[in-house]
Short mmCIF file of C-alpha atoms and ligand atoms in Angstrom, two decimals:
data_model
loop_
_atom_site.label_atom_id
_atom_site.label_comp_id
_atom_site.label_asym_id
_atom_site.label_seq_id
_atom_site.Cartn_x
_atom_site.Cartn_y
_atom_site.Cartn_z
CA GLU A 439 0.02 -0.01 0.00
CA TYR A 440 1.68 3.14 -1.19
CA LEU A 441 0.72 6.72 -0.39
CA GLY A 442 2.09 9.95 -1.79
CA VAL A 443 2.01 12.85 0.66
CA ASP A 444 3.00 16.48 -0.05
CA VAL A 445 3.18 18.46 3.16
CA GLY A 446 3.13 22.08 1.95
CA GLY A 447 3.37 25.31 3.93
CA THR A 448 -0.45 25.61 3.97
CA LEU A 449 -2.05 22.43 2.74
CA SER A 450 -1.07 18.73 2.90
CA LYS A 451 -2.05 16.76 -0.12
CA ILE A 452 -2.51 12.94 -0.06
CA VAL A 453 -2.83 10.58 -3.01
CA TYR A 454 -3.23 6.83 -3.37
CA ARG A 455 -4.62 4.38 -5.82
CA LEU A 456 -7.94 2.55 -5.48
CA GLU A 457 -9.60 0.49 -8.20
CA GLY A 458 -7.15 1.76 -10.76
CA GLU A 459 -7.82 5.38 -10.07
CA TRP A 460 -6.18 8.26 -8.10
CA ARG A 461 -7.86 9.22 -4.82
CA TYR A 462 -7.24 12.66 -3.47
CA LYS A 463 -7.31 14.19 0.05
CA LYS A 464 -6.36 17.67 1.35
CA VAL A 465 -5.85 18.61 4.97
CA PRO A 466 -4.52 21.98 6.38
CA THR A 467 -0.92 21.50 7.44
CA THR A 468 -1.80 23.04 10.79
CA ARG A 469 -3.75 19.84 11.44
CA LEU A 470 -0.91 17.49 10.45
CA GLU A 471 -1.83 15.01 13.17
CA ASP A 472 -5.14 14.45 11.33
CA VAL A 473 -3.14 13.22 8.33
CA ASP A 474 -1.47 10.44 10.38
CA GLN A 475 -4.74 9.54 12.09
CA TRP A 476 -6.55 9.44 8.71
CA ILE A 477 -3.87 7.09 7.33
CA GLN A 478 -3.97 4.87 10.44
CA GLY A 479 -7.69 4.53 10.06
CA ARG A 480 -7.47 3.26 6.37
CA PHE A 481 -4.16 1.52 5.86
CA HIS A 482 -2.42 -1.31 7.63
CA ASN A 483 1.07 -1.39 6.18
CA PRO A 484 1.42 1.78 4.29
CA VAL A 485 4.68 2.92 2.70
CA ILE A 486 4.56 6.73 2.68
CA HIS A 487 6.49 8.64 0.00
CA ILE A 488 6.72 12.11 1.38
CA THR A 489 7.63 15.51 -0.04
CA GLY A 490 7.08 19.30 0.56
CA GLY A 491 8.66 21.81 2.86
CA LYS A 492 7.14 20.41 6.02
CA ALA A 493 7.91 16.73 5.15
CA GLY A 494 10.46 16.69 8.03
CA LEU A 495 7.83 17.61 10.57
CA PHE A 496 5.56 14.80 9.44
CA THR A 497 8.50 12.34 9.44
CA GLN A 498 9.21 13.15 13.10
CA LYS A 499 5.66 12.38 14.12
CA SER A 500 4.65 9.52 11.80
CA VAL A 501 4.27 5.99 13.12
CA PHE A 502 4.77 4.60 9.61
CA PRO A 503 7.94 4.22 7.57
CA VAL A 504 8.48 7.16 5.24
CA LYS A 505 10.69 7.80 2.25
CA LYS A 506 11.57 11.44 1.57
CA ILE A 507 11.52 12.73 -2.00
CA ASN A 508 12.87 16.05 -3.30
CA GLU A 509 9.92 18.46 -3.71
CA PHE A 510 10.90 19.99 -7.08
CA GLU A 511 11.64 16.56 -8.62
CA ALA A 512 8.33 15.21 -7.28
CA THR A 513 6.34 18.22 -8.61
CA CYS A 514 7.70 18.03 -12.16
CA GLU A 515 7.30 14.18 -12.26
CA GLY A 516 3.71 14.64 -11.12
CA VAL A 517 3.00 17.25 -13.70
CA ARG A 518 4.39 15.07 -16.48
CA HIS A 519 2.30 12.15 -15.32
CA LEU A 520 -0.96 14.23 -15.10
CA LEU A 521 -0.35 15.72 -18.57
CA GLU A 522 -0.01 12.25 -19.99
CA GLU A 523 -3.03 10.89 -18.15
CA ASN A 524 -5.14 13.81 -19.22
CA GLY A 525 -4.05 13.61 -22.85
CA GLN A 526 -2.47 17.12 -22.67
CA TYR A 527 1.15 16.08 -23.21
CA GLY A 528 0.98 16.99 -26.92
CA GLU A 529 -0.46 20.42 -26.09
CA ALA A 530 2.39 21.16 -23.67
CA GLY A 531 5.11 20.32 -26.21
CA SER A 532 8.55 18.98 -25.57
CA ARG A 533 9.68 21.82 -23.38
CA PHE A 534 7.39 23.81 -21.06
CA MET A 535 7.37 25.89 -17.92
CA VAL A 536 5.69 24.80 -14.72
CA THR A 537 4.48 27.54 -12.33
CA ASN A 538 3.48 26.22 -8.97
CA VAL A 539 1.42 28.78 -7.04
CA GLY A 540 1.29 27.46 -3.46
CA THR A 541 1.86 29.51 -0.36
CA GLY A 542 4.70 30.91 -2.42
CA THR A 543 5.49 30.52 -6.08
CA SER A 544 8.09 28.32 -7.80
CA ILE A 545 8.88 28.26 -11.51
CA HIS A 546 10.49 25.23 -13.22
CA VAL A 547 11.38 24.25 -16.72
CA VAL A 548 10.67 20.69 -17.91
CA GLU A 549 12.20 19.11 -20.95
CA GLY A 550 11.94 15.36 -21.56
CA ASP A 551 13.14 13.67 -18.39
CA SER A 552 14.96 16.67 -17.08
CA TYR A 553 13.73 19.54 -15.00
CA GLU A 554 15.19 22.59 -13.37
CA ARG A 555 13.88 25.17 -10.85
CA ILE A 556 14.62 28.44 -12.51
CA GLY A 557 13.02 30.98 -10.15
CA GLY A 558 10.31 31.92 -7.73
CA SER A 559 8.58 34.66 -5.90
CA GLY A 560 7.04 35.45 -2.53
CA MET A 561 3.93 36.49 -4.45
CA GLY A 562 1.57 33.48 -4.04
CA GLY A 563 -1.51 32.00 -2.39
CA GLY A 564 -0.33 33.18 1.04
CA THR A 565 -0.25 36.74 -0.27
CA LEU A 566 -3.94 36.34 -1.31
CA LEU A 567 -4.82 35.30 2.25
CA GLY A 568 -2.69 37.83 3.99
CA LEU A 569 -3.49 40.97 1.97
CA SER A 570 -7.18 40.06 1.89
CA TYR A 571 -7.05 39.82 5.71
CA LEU A 572 -5.28 43.11 6.16
CA LEU A 573 -7.67 44.98 3.74
CA THR A 574 -10.95 43.39 4.87
CA GLY A 575 -10.41 41.53 8.10
CA GLU A 576 -11.69 38.35 6.52
CA ASP A 577 -9.62 35.20 7.11
CA ASN A 578 -11.91 32.45 5.85
CA TYR A 579 -10.60 31.05 2.54
CA ASP A 580 -14.02 30.34 1.06
CA THR A 581 -15.37 33.73 1.95
CA ILE A 582 -12.35 35.42 0.47
CA LEU A 583 -12.94 33.46 -2.79
CA THR A 584 -16.60 34.39 -2.95
CA LEU A 585 -16.02 38.09 -2.18
CA GLY A 586 -13.19 38.33 -4.75
CA LYS A 587 -15.38 36.89 -7.47
CA GLN A 588 -18.05 39.54 -6.87
CA GLY A 589 -15.69 42.48 -6.92
CA ASN A 590 -14.01 44.54 -9.64
CA GLY A 591 -10.72 46.05 -8.65
CA ALA A 592 -9.82 47.46 -12.09
CA SER A 593 -10.10 51.14 -11.11
CA LEU A 594 -7.73 50.68 -8.22
CA ASN A 595 -4.95 50.12 -10.82
CA VAL A 596 -3.35 52.31 -13.44
CA THR A 597 -3.25 50.97 -16.92
CA VAL A 598 -0.79 51.75 -19.65
CA ARG A 599 -3.66 53.52 -21.44
CA ASP A 600 -4.24 55.78 -18.39
CA ILE A 601 -0.66 56.93 -18.62
CA TYR A 602 -0.54 57.37 -22.39
CA SER A 603 -3.82 59.22 -22.31
CA HIS A 604 -3.11 61.50 -25.29
CA GLU A 605 -1.36 59.21 -27.76
CA ASN A 606 -1.10 55.59 -28.84
CA PRO A 607 0.79 53.58 -26.19
CA PRO A 608 3.99 51.82 -27.37
CA ILE A 609 2.77 48.60 -25.74
CA SER A 610 -0.77 47.24 -25.22
CA GLY A 611 -2.90 49.78 -23.41
CA ASP A 612 -4.71 47.02 -21.58
CA LEU A 613 -1.57 46.09 -19.61
CA THR A 614 -1.46 47.15 -16.00
CA ALA A 615 1.10 49.85 -15.46
CA SER A 616 0.69 49.93 -11.65
CA ASN A 617 -1.26 47.54 -9.43
CA PHE A 618 -2.95 49.51 -6.62
CA GLY A 619 -1.39 52.59 -8.13
CA ASN A 620 -4.59 54.66 -8.75
CA VAL A 621 -4.57 56.85 -5.61
CA SER A 622 -6.65 59.58 -7.25
CA ASN A 623 -9.48 57.12 -7.97
CA MET A 624 -9.15 55.80 -4.41
CA LYS A 625 -9.75 59.37 -3.12
CA GLU A 626 -12.71 60.06 -5.39
CA GLN A 627 -14.57 56.76 -5.23
CA SER A 628 -15.34 54.34 -2.56
CA PHE A 629 -14.41 50.69 -3.02
CA SER A 630 -15.97 47.63 -1.41
CA GLN A 631 -14.30 44.67 0.27
CA GLU A 632 -15.13 42.71 -2.86
CA ASP A 633 -13.16 45.21 -4.98
CA TYR A 634 -10.15 45.11 -2.68
CA ILE A 635 -9.90 41.32 -2.84
CA ALA A 636 -10.50 41.30 -6.67
CA ALA A 637 -7.60 43.69 -7.04
CA VAL A 638 -5.41 41.54 -4.87
CA VAL A 639 -6.29 38.51 -7.03
CA ARG A 640 -5.45 40.44 -10.16
CA MET A 641 -2.15 41.62 -8.79
CA ILE A 642 -1.10 38.09 -7.91
CA GLY A 643 -2.31 36.70 -11.14
CA GLU A 644 -0.59 39.37 -13.27
CA THR A 645 2.66 39.10 -11.34
CA ILE A 646 3.07 35.37 -11.51
CA THR A 647 2.11 35.48 -15.22
CA THR A 648 4.69 38.12 -15.99
CA MET A 649 7.38 36.06 -14.24
CA SER A 650 6.30 32.88 -16.00
CA VAL A 651 6.09 34.50 -19.47
CA GLN A 652 9.48 36.14 -19.06
CA ALA A 653 10.99 32.82 -18.05
CA ALA A 654 9.30 31.05 -20.99
CA GLU A 655 10.74 33.68 -23.34
CA ARG A 656 14.26 33.27 -21.93
CA LEU A 657 14.03 29.51 -22.21
CA LYS A 658 12.37 29.62 -25.64
CA THR A 659 9.21 27.73 -24.85
CA ASP A 660 5.61 28.65 -25.61
CA THR A 661 3.69 26.95 -22.85
CA VAL A 662 3.21 27.55 -19.12
CA VAL A 663 1.53 24.85 -17.06
CA TYR A 664 -0.03 26.41 -13.95
CA ILE A 665 -0.54 24.34 -10.83
CA GLY A 666 -1.07 24.74 -7.08
CA SER A 667 -4.08 24.86 -4.75
CA THR A 668 -4.31 28.67 -5.31
CA PHE A 669 -5.99 27.80 -8.70
CA SER A 670 -8.39 25.18 -7.39
CA GLN A 671 -11.99 26.49 -7.54
CA HIS A 672 -10.63 29.91 -8.42
CA ASP A 673 -12.06 30.62 -11.89
CA THR A 674 -11.37 34.34 -11.71
CA LEU A 675 -7.70 33.79 -11.03
CA ARG A 676 -7.46 31.27 -13.85
CA ASP A 677 -9.17 33.71 -16.21
CA ILE A 678 -6.77 36.49 -15.35
CA VAL A 679 -3.76 34.19 -15.71
CA GLN A 680 -5.01 32.71 -18.95
CA GLY A 681 -5.85 36.07 -20.46
CA TYR A 682 -2.63 37.71 -19.36
CA THR A 683 -0.53 34.78 -20.65
CA GLU A 684 -2.22 34.97 -23.97
CA LEU A 685 -1.91 38.73 -24.13
CA ARG A 686 1.83 38.23 -23.75
CA GLY A 687 1.87 35.67 -26.58
CA LYS A 688 2.12 32.37 -24.64
CA LYS A 689 -0.16 29.41 -24.01
CA ALA A 690 -1.56 28.71 -20.53
CA LEU A 691 -2.48 25.16 -19.45
CA PHE A 692 -4.28 24.30 -16.27
CA LEU A 693 -4.12 20.75 -15.01
CA ASP A 694 -7.06 18.98 -13.33
CA HIS A 695 -5.81 18.08 -9.88
CA GLY A 696 -2.56 19.92 -10.67
CA GLU A 697 -2.21 20.84 -6.95
CA TYR A 698 -1.58 17.09 -6.30
CA SER A 699 1.44 17.05 -8.66
CA GLY A 700 3.95 16.90 -5.79
CA ALA A 701 2.05 14.07 -4.05
CA ILE A 702 1.71 12.10 -7.28
CA GLY A 703 5.33 12.54 -8.19
CA ALA A 704 6.33 11.31 -4.72
CA PHE A 705 3.96 8.34 -4.96
CA LEU A 706 5.45 7.36 -8.31
CA ASN A 707 9.07 7.61 -7.14
CA LYS A 708 10.29 4.08 -6.82
P1 ATP B 1295 4.15 25.62 -0.58
O1 ATP B 1295 4.18 24.74 -1.81
O2 ATP B 1295 4.48 27.02 -0.90
O3 ATP B 1295 4.83 25.09 0.60
P2 ATP B 1295 1.42 24.53 -0.24
O4 ATP B 1295 1.97 23.34 -0.92
O5 ATP B 1295 0.77 24.38 1.07
O6 ATP B 1295 2.56 25.66 -0.14
P3 ATP B 1295 -0.80 24.83 -2.11
O7 ATP B 1295 -1.53 23.80 -1.36
O8 ATP B 1295 -0.43 24.50 -3.51
O9 ATP B 1295 0.50 25.33 -1.29
O10 ATP B 1295 -1.63 26.20 -2.13
C1 ATP B 1295 -1.90 26.95 -0.94
C2 ATP B 1295 -2.79 28.10 -1.30
O11 ATP B 1295 -4.04 27.64 -1.82
C3 ATP B 1295 -3.25 28.94 -0.14
O12 ATP B 1295 -2.27 29.96 0.06
C4 ATP B 1295 -4.57 29.52 -0.59
O13 ATP B 1295 -4.41 30.63 -1.35
C5 ATP B 1295 -5.12 28.41 -1.54
N1 ATP B 1295 -6.13 27.54 -0.88
C6 ATP B 1295 -6.94 26.69 -1.60
N2 ATP B 1295 -7.82 26.05 -0.82
C7 ATP B 1295 -7.54 26.45 0.45
C8 ATP B 1295 -8.08 26.08 1.73
N3 ATP B 1295 -9.08 25.24 1.84
N4 ATP B 1295 -7.55 26.70 2.79
C9 ATP B 1295 -6.56 27.55 2.72
N5 ATP B 1295 -5.98 27.94 1.56
C10 ATP B 1295 -6.47 27.44 0.39
MG1 MG B 1296 3.38 22.95 -2.46
#
């Protein structure tokens, strides 16, 4: 009985196989003891393949044998596997970027069997939670998602068109020149909590897209595969990232269950 577990900074992801299919489970990493309990309740002799930044913490506490696997290796293995399983491998091409938006963001390049982490950013899912809390006092993830979807933060930002107001801009006028940069609008209009969160979502989406597209350009690939729990159930973030990636001339792919890539890669590591 094998299990793949990815103990991330925010969420722990568990995968295993049952009746020829993947089974998925997510638990907040703050409740890591629940993961061990949950496993004890279902498996008798599990072999746990573990990865993620907090794998060490789990290893200390687990009653079962564990094998530790490098997080970046596991993530890229998992992405490759999911692409194949979903029939999207052809779409991704022989070389592609993987942008993992977890608590923080990591960017990798995958080519054939090789992979490399080429960068990252502190702008990630944790930023969404933290800035939303600071701006609105809300700390429930589902509420933050719902509020953000109802808002429109566009007029908190300055676009390239706003700056080049009297001539044709040298780059697309739709691009954001400055996230949260429109102080004059802020003074004239009032904005709702929904608008604040929507603007945070847009800032995060645009920033990780910009980093990913620049990395793709440098490494001469056309495709960015976006994964991480920050995208799960978050249609507006996906739309922003997809639209912005295409505006910058690249292709965006989202993977079903992409947030389980690390756990799947760990599971598969023999
Ligand atoms: P890292 O890889 O940086 O160590 P992680 O693996 O825990 O972190 P993910 O699980 O990929 O990261 O994503 C975490 C993010 O997903 C959160 O910051 C939040 O924005 C979002 N998220 C999605 N669902 C939830 C949830 N139920 N509770 C909290 N955050 C959630
Ligand atoms: Mg992670």
